[in-house]
Tab-separated table of N, CA and C and ligand atoms in Angstrom:
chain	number	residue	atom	x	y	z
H	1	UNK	N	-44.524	8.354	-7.621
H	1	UNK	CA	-44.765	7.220	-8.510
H	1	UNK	C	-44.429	5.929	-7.773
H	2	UNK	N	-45.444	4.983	-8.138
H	2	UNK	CA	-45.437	3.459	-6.773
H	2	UNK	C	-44.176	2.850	-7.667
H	3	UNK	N	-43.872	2.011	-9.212
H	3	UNK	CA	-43.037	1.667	-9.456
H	3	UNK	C	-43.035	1.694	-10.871
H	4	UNK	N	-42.265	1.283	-11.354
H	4	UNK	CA	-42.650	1.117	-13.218
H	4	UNK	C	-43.390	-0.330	-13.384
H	5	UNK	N	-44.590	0.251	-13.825
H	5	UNK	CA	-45.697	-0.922	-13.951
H	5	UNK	C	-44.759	-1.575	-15.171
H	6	UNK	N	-44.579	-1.285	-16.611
H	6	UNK	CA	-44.303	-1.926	-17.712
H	6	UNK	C	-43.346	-1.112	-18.514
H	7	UNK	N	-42.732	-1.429	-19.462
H	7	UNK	CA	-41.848	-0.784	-20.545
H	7	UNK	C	-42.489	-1.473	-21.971
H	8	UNK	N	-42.693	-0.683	-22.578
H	8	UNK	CA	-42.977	-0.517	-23.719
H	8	UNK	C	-42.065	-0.547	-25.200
H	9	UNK	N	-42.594	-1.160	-25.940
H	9	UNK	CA	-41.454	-1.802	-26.585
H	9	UNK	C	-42.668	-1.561	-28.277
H	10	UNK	N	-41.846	-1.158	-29.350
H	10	UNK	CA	-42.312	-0.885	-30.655
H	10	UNK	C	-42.049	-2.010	-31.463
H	11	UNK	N	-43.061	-2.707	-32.088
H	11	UNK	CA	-41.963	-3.722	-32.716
H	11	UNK	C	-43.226	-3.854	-34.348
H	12	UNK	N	-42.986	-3.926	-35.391
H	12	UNK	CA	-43.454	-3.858	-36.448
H	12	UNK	C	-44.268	-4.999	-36.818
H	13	UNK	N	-44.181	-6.299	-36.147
H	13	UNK	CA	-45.405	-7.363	-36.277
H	13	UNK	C	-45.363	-7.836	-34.782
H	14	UNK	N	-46.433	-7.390	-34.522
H	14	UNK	CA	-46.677	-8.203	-32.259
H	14	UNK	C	-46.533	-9.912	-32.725
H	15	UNK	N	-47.009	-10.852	-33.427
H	15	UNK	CA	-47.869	-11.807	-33.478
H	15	UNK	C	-46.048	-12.514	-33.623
H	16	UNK	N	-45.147	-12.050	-34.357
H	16	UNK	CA	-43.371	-12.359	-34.285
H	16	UNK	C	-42.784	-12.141	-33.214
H	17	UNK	N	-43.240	-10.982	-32.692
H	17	UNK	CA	-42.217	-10.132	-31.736
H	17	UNK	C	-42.579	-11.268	-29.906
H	18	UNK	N	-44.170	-11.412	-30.093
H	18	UNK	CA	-44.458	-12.147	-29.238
H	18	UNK	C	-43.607	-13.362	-29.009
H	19	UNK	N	-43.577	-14.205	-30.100
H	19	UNK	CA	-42.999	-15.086	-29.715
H	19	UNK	C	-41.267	-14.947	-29.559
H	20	UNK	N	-40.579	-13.919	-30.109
H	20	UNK	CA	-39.083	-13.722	-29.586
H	20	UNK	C	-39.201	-14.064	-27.898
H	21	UNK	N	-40.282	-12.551	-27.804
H	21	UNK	CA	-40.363	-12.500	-26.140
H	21	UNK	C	-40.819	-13.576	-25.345
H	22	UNK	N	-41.467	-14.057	-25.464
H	22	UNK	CA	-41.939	-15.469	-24.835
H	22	UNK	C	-40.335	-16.306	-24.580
H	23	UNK	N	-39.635	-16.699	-25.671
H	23	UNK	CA	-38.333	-17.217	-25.966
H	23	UNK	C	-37.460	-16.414	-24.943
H	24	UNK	N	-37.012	-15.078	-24.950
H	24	UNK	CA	-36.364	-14.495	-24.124
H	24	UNK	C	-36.621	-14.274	-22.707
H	25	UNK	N	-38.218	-13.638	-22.422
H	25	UNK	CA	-38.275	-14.107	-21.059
H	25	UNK	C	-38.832	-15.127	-20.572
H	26	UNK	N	-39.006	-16.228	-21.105
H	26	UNK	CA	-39.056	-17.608	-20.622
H	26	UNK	C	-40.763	-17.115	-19.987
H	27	UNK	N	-41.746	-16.609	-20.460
H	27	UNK	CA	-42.806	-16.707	-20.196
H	27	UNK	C	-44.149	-16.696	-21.303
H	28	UNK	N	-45.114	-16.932	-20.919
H	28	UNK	CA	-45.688	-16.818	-22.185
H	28	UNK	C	-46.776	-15.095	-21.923
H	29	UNK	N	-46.771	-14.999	-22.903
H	29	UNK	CA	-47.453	-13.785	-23.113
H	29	UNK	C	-49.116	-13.937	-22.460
H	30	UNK	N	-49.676	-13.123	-21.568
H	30	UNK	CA	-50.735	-13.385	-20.796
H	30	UNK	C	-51.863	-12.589	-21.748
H	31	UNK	N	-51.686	-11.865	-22.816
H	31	UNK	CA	-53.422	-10.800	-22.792
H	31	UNK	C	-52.543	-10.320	-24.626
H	32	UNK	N	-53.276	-10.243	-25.042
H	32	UNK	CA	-53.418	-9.491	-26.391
H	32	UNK	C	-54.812	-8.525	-26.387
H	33	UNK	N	-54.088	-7.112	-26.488
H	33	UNK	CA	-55.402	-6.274	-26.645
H	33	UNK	C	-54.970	-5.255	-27.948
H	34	UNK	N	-56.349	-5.012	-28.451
H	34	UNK	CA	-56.395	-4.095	-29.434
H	34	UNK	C	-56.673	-2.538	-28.782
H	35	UNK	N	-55.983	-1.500	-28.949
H	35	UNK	CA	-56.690	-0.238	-28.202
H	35	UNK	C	-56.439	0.647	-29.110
H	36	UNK	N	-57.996	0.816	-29.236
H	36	UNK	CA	-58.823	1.821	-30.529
H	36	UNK	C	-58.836	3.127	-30.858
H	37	UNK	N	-58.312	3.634	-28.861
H	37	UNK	CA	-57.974	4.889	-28.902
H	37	UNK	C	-56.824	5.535	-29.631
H	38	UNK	N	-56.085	4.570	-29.764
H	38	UNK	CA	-54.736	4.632	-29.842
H	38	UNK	C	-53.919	3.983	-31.184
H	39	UNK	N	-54.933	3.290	-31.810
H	39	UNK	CA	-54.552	2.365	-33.006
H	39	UNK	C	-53.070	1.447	-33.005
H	40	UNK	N	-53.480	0.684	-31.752
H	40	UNK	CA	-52.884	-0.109	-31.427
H	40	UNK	C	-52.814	-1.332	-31.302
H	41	UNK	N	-52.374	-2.755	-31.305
H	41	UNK	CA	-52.217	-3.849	-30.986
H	41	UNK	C	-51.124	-4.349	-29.411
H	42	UNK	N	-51.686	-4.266	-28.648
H	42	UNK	CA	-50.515	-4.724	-27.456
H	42	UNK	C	-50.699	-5.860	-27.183
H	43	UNK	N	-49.346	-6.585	-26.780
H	43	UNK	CA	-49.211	-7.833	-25.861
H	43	UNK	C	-48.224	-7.718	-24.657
H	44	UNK	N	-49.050	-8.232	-24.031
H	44	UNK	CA	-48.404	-8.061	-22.241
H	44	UNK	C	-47.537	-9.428	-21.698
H	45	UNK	N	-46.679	-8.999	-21.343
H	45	UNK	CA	-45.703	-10.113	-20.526
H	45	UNK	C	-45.331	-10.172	-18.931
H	46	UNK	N	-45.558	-11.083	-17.792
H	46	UNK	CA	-45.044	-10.059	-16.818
H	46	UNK	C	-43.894	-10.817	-16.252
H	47	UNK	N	-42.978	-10.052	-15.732
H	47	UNK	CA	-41.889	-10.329	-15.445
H	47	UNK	C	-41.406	-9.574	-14.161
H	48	UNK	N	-41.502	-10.804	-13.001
H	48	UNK	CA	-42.008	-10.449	-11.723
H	48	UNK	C	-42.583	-8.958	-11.525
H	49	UNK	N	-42.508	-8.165	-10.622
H	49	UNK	CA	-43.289	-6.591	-10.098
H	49	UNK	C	-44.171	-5.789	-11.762
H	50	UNK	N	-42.744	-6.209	-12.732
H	50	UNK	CA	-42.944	-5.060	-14.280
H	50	UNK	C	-43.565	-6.126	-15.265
H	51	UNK	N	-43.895	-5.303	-16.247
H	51	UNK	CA	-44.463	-5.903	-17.477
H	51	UNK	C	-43.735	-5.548	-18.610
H	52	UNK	N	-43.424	-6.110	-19.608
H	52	UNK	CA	-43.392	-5.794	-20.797
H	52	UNK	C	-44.617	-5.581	-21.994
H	53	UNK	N	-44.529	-4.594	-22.651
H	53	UNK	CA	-46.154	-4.138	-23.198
H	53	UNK	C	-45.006	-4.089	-24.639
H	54	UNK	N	-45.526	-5.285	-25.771
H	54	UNK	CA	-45.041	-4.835	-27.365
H	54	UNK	C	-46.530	-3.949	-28.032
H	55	UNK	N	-45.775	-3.185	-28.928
H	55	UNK	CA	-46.979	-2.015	-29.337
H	55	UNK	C	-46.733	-2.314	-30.762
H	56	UNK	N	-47.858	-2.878	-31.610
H	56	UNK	CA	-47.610	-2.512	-33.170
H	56	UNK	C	-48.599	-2.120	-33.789
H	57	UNK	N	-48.592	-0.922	-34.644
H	57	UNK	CA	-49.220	-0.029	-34.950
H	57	UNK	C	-50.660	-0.873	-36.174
H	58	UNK	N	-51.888	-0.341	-35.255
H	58	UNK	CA	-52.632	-0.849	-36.052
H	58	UNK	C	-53.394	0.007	-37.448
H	59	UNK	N	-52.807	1.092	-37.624
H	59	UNK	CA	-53.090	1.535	-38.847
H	59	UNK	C	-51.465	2.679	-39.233
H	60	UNK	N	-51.650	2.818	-40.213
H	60	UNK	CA	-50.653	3.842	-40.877
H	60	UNK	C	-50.157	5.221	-39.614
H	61	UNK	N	-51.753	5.814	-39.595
H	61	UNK	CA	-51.731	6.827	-38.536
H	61	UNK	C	-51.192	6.740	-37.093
H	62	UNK	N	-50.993	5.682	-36.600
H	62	UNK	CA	-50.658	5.380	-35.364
H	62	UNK	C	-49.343	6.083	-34.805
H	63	UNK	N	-49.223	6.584	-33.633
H	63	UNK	CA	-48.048	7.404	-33.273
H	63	UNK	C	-46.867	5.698	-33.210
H	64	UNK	N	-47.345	4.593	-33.073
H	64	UNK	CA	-46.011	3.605	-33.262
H	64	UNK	C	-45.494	3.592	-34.750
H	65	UNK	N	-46.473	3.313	-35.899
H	65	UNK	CA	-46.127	3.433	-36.940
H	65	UNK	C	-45.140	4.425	-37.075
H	66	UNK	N	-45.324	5.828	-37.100
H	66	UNK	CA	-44.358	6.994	-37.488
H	66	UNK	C	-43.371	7.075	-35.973
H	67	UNK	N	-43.537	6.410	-34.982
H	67	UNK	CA	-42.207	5.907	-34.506
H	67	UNK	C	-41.487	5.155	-34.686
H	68	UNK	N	-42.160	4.036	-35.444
H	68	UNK	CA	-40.564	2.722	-36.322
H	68	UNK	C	-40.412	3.369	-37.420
H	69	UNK	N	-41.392	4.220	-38.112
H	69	UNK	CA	-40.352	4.455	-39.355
H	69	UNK	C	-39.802	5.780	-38.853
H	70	UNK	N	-39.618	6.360	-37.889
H	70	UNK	CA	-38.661	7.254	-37.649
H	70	UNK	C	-36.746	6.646	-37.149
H	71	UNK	N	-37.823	5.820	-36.138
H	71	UNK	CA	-36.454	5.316	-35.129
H	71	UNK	C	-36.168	3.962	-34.940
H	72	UNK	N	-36.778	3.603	-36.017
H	72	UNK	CA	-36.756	1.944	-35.883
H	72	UNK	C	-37.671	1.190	-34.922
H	73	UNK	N	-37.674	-0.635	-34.707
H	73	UNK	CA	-38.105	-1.130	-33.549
H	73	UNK	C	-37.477	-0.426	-32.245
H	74	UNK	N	-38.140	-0.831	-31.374
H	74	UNK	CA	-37.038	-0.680	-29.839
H	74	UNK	C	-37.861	-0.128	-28.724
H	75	UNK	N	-37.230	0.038	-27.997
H	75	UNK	CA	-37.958	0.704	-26.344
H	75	UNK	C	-38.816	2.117	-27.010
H	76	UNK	N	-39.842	1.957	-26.517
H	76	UNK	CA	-40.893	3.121	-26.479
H	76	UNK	C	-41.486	4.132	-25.609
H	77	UNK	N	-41.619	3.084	-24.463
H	77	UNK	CA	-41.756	4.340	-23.259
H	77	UNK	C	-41.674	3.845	-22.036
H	78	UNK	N	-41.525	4.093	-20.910
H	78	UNK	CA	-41.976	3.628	-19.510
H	78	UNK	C	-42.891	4.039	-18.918
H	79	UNK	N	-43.554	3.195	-18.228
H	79	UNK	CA	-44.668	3.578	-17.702
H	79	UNK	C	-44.345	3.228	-16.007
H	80	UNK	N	-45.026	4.555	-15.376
H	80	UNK	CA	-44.898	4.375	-13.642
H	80	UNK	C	-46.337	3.848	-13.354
H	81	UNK	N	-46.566	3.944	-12.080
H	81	UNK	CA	-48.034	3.419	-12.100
H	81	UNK	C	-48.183	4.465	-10.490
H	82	UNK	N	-49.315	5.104	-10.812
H	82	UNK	CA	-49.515	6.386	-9.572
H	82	UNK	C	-50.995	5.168	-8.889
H	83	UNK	N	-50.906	6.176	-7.994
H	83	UNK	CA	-52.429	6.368	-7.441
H	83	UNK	C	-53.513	7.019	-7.452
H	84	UNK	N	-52.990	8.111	-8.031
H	84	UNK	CA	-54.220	9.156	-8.423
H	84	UNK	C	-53.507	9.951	-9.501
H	85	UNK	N	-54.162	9.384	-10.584
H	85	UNK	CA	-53.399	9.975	-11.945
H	85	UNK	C	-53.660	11.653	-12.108
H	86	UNK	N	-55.129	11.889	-11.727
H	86	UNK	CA	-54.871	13.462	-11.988
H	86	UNK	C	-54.346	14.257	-11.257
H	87	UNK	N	-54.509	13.869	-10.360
H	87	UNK	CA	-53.525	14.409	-9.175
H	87	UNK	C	-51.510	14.414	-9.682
H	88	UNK	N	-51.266	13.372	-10.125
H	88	UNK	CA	-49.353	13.563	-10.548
H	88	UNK	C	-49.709	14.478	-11.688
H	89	UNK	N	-50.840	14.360	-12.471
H	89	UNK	CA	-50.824	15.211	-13.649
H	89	UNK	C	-50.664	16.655	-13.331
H	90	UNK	N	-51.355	17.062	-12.692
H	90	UNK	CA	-51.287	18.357	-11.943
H	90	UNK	C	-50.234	18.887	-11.604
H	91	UNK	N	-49.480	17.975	-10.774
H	91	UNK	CA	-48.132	17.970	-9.823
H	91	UNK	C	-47.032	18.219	-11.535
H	92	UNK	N	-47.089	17.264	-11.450
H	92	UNK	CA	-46.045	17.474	-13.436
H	92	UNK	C	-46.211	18.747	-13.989
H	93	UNK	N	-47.697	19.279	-14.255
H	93	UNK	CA	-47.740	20.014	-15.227
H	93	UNK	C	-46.948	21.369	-14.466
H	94	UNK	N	-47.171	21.519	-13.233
H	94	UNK	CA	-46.999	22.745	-12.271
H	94	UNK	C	-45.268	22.843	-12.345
H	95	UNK	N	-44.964	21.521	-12.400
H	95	UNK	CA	-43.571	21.414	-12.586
H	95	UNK	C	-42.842	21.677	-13.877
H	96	UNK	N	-43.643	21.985	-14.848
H	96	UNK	CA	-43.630	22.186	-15.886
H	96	UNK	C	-43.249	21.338	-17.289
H	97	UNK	N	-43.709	20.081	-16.810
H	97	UNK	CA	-43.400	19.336	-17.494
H	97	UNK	C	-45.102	19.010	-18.925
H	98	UNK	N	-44.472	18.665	-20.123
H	98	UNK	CA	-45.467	19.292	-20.919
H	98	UNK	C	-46.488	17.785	-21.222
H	99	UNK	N	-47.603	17.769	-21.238
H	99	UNK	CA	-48.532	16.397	-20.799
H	99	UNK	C	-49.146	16.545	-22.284
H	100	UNK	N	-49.350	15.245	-22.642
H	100	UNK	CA	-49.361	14.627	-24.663
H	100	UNK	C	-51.419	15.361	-24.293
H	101	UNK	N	-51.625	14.784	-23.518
H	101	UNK	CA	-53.466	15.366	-23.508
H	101	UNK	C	-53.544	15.801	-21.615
H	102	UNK	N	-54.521	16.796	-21.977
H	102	UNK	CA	-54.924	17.265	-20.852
H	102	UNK	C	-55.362	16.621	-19.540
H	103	UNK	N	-56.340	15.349	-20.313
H	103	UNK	CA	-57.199	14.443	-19.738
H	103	UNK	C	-56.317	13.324	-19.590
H	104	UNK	N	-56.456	12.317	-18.559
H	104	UNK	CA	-56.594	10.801	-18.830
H	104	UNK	C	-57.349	10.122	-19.607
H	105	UNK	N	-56.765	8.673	-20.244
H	105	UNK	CA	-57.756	8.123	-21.372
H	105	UNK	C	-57.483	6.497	-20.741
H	106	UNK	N	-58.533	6.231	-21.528
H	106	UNK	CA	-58.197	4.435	-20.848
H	106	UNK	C	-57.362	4.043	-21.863
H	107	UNK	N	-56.223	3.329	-21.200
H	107	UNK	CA	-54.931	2.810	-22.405
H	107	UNK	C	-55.173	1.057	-22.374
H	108	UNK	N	-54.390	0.092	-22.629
H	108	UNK	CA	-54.536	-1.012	-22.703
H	108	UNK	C	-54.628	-1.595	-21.138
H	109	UNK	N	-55.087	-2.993	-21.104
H	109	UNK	CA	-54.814	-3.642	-19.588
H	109	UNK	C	-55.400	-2.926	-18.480
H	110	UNK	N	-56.950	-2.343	-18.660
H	110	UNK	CA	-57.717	-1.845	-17.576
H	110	UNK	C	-56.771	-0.662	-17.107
H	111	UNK	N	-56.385	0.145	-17.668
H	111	UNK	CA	-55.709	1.910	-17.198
H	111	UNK	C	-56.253	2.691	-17.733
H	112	UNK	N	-56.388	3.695	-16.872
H	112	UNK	CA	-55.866	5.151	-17.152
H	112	UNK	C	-54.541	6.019	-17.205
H	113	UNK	N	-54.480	5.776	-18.470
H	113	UNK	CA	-53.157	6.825	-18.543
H	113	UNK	C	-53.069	7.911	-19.284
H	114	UNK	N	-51.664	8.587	-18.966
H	114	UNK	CA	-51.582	9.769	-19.945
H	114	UNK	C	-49.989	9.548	-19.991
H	115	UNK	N	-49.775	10.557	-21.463
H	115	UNK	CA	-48.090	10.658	-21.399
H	115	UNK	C	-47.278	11.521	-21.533
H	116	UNK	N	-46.422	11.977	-21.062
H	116	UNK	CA	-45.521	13.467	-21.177
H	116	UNK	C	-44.410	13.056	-21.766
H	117	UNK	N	-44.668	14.548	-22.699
H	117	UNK	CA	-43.504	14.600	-23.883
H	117	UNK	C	-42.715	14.907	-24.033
H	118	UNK	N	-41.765	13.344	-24.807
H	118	UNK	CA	-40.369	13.277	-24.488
H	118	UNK	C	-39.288	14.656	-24.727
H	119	UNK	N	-40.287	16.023	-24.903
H	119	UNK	CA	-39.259	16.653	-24.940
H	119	UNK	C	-38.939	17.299	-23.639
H	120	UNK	N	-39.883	17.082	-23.298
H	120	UNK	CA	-39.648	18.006	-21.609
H	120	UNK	C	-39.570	16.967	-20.584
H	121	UNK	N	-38.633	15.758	-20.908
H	121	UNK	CA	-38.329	14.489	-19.868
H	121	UNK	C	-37.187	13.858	-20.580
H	122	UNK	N	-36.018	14.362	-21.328
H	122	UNK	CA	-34.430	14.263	-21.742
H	122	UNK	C	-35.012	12.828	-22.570
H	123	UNK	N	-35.576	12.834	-23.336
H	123	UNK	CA	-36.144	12.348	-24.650
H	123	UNK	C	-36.685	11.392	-24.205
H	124	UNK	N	-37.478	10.731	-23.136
H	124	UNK	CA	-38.048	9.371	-22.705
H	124	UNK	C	-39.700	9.846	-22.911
H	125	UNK	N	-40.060	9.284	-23.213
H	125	UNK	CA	-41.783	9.144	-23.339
H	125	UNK	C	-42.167	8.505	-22.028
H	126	UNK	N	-43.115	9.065	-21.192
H	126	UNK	CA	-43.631	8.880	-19.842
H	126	UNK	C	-44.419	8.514	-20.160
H	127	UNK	N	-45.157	7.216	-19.517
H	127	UNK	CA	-46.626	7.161	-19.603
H	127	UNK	C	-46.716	7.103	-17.965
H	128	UNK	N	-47.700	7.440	-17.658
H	128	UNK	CA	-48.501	7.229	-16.004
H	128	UNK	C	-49.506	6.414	-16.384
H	129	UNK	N	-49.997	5.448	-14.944
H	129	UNK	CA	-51.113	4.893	-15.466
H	129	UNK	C	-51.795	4.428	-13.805
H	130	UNK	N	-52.875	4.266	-14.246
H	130	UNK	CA	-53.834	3.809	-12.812
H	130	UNK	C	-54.716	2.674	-13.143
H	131	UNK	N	-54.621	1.993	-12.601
H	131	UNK	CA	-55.325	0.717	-12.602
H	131	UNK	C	-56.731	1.488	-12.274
H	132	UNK	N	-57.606	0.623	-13.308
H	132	UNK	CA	-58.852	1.518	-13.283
H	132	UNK	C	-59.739	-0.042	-12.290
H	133	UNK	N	-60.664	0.374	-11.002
H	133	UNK	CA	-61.149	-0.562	-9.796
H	133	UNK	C	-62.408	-0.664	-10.419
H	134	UNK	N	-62.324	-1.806	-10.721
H	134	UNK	CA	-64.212	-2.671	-10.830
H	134	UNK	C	-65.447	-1.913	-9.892
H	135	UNK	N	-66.054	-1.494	-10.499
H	135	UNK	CA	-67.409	-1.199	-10.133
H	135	UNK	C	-67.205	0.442	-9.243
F	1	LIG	ZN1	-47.717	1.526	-22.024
């Protein structure tokens, strides 16, 4: 894994939470995306090498939704950033670590990612991700 692209953060309204973060890391928030796969709302922050990614659930069903009302706001997952995502996927799974989908999917901010579950990684939610190259 090259480094932790972003950390992921749950927060119950982005459009509030944004502006805390803006306030705290003294930057302004660069990209608001909606991702459909995922019934999501993200906003991206970067803060030199890493990013901060807030996630708020854009429908009921959303795995953020039934993560704040499980565990409240707060840290959600980390994300590394590979070079060849199916390739660590492989490497993980062999290792026996247990992967949320088989496949890669495109996640927010031009990636491919996937994520392994926090039960077989001492309760942290993994995401991997690959910058997906123009053309
Ligand atoms: Zn993420």
């Amino acid at each position: 894994m090259l480094k932790i692209e972003h950390i992921g953060i749950a927060v119950k309204n982005v459009s509030e939470s944004v502006k805390l973060f803006e306030a705290l890391l003294n930057v302004s928030c660069y990209k608001t995306e909606e991702v459909e796969s995922e019934k999501v709302t993200t906003a991206f922050f970067k803060t030199g090498e890493s990013k901060i990614e807030l996630l708020q659930a854009s429908s009921p069903e959303s795995a953020i939704a039934m993560f704040i009302e499980k565990r409240g706001e707060g840290l959600h997952h980390i994300a590394f950033e590979v070079d060849n995502i199916e390739q660590e996927m492989a490497r993980l799974k062999e290792k026996g670590f247990q992967l949320l989908r088989e496949k890669p999917f495109r996640g927010a901010d031009n990636k491919l990612v996937c994520f392994i579950h926090p039960k077989s990684s001492n309760g942290v939610l993994v995401e991997l991700c690959q910058e997906i190259k123009a053309g």
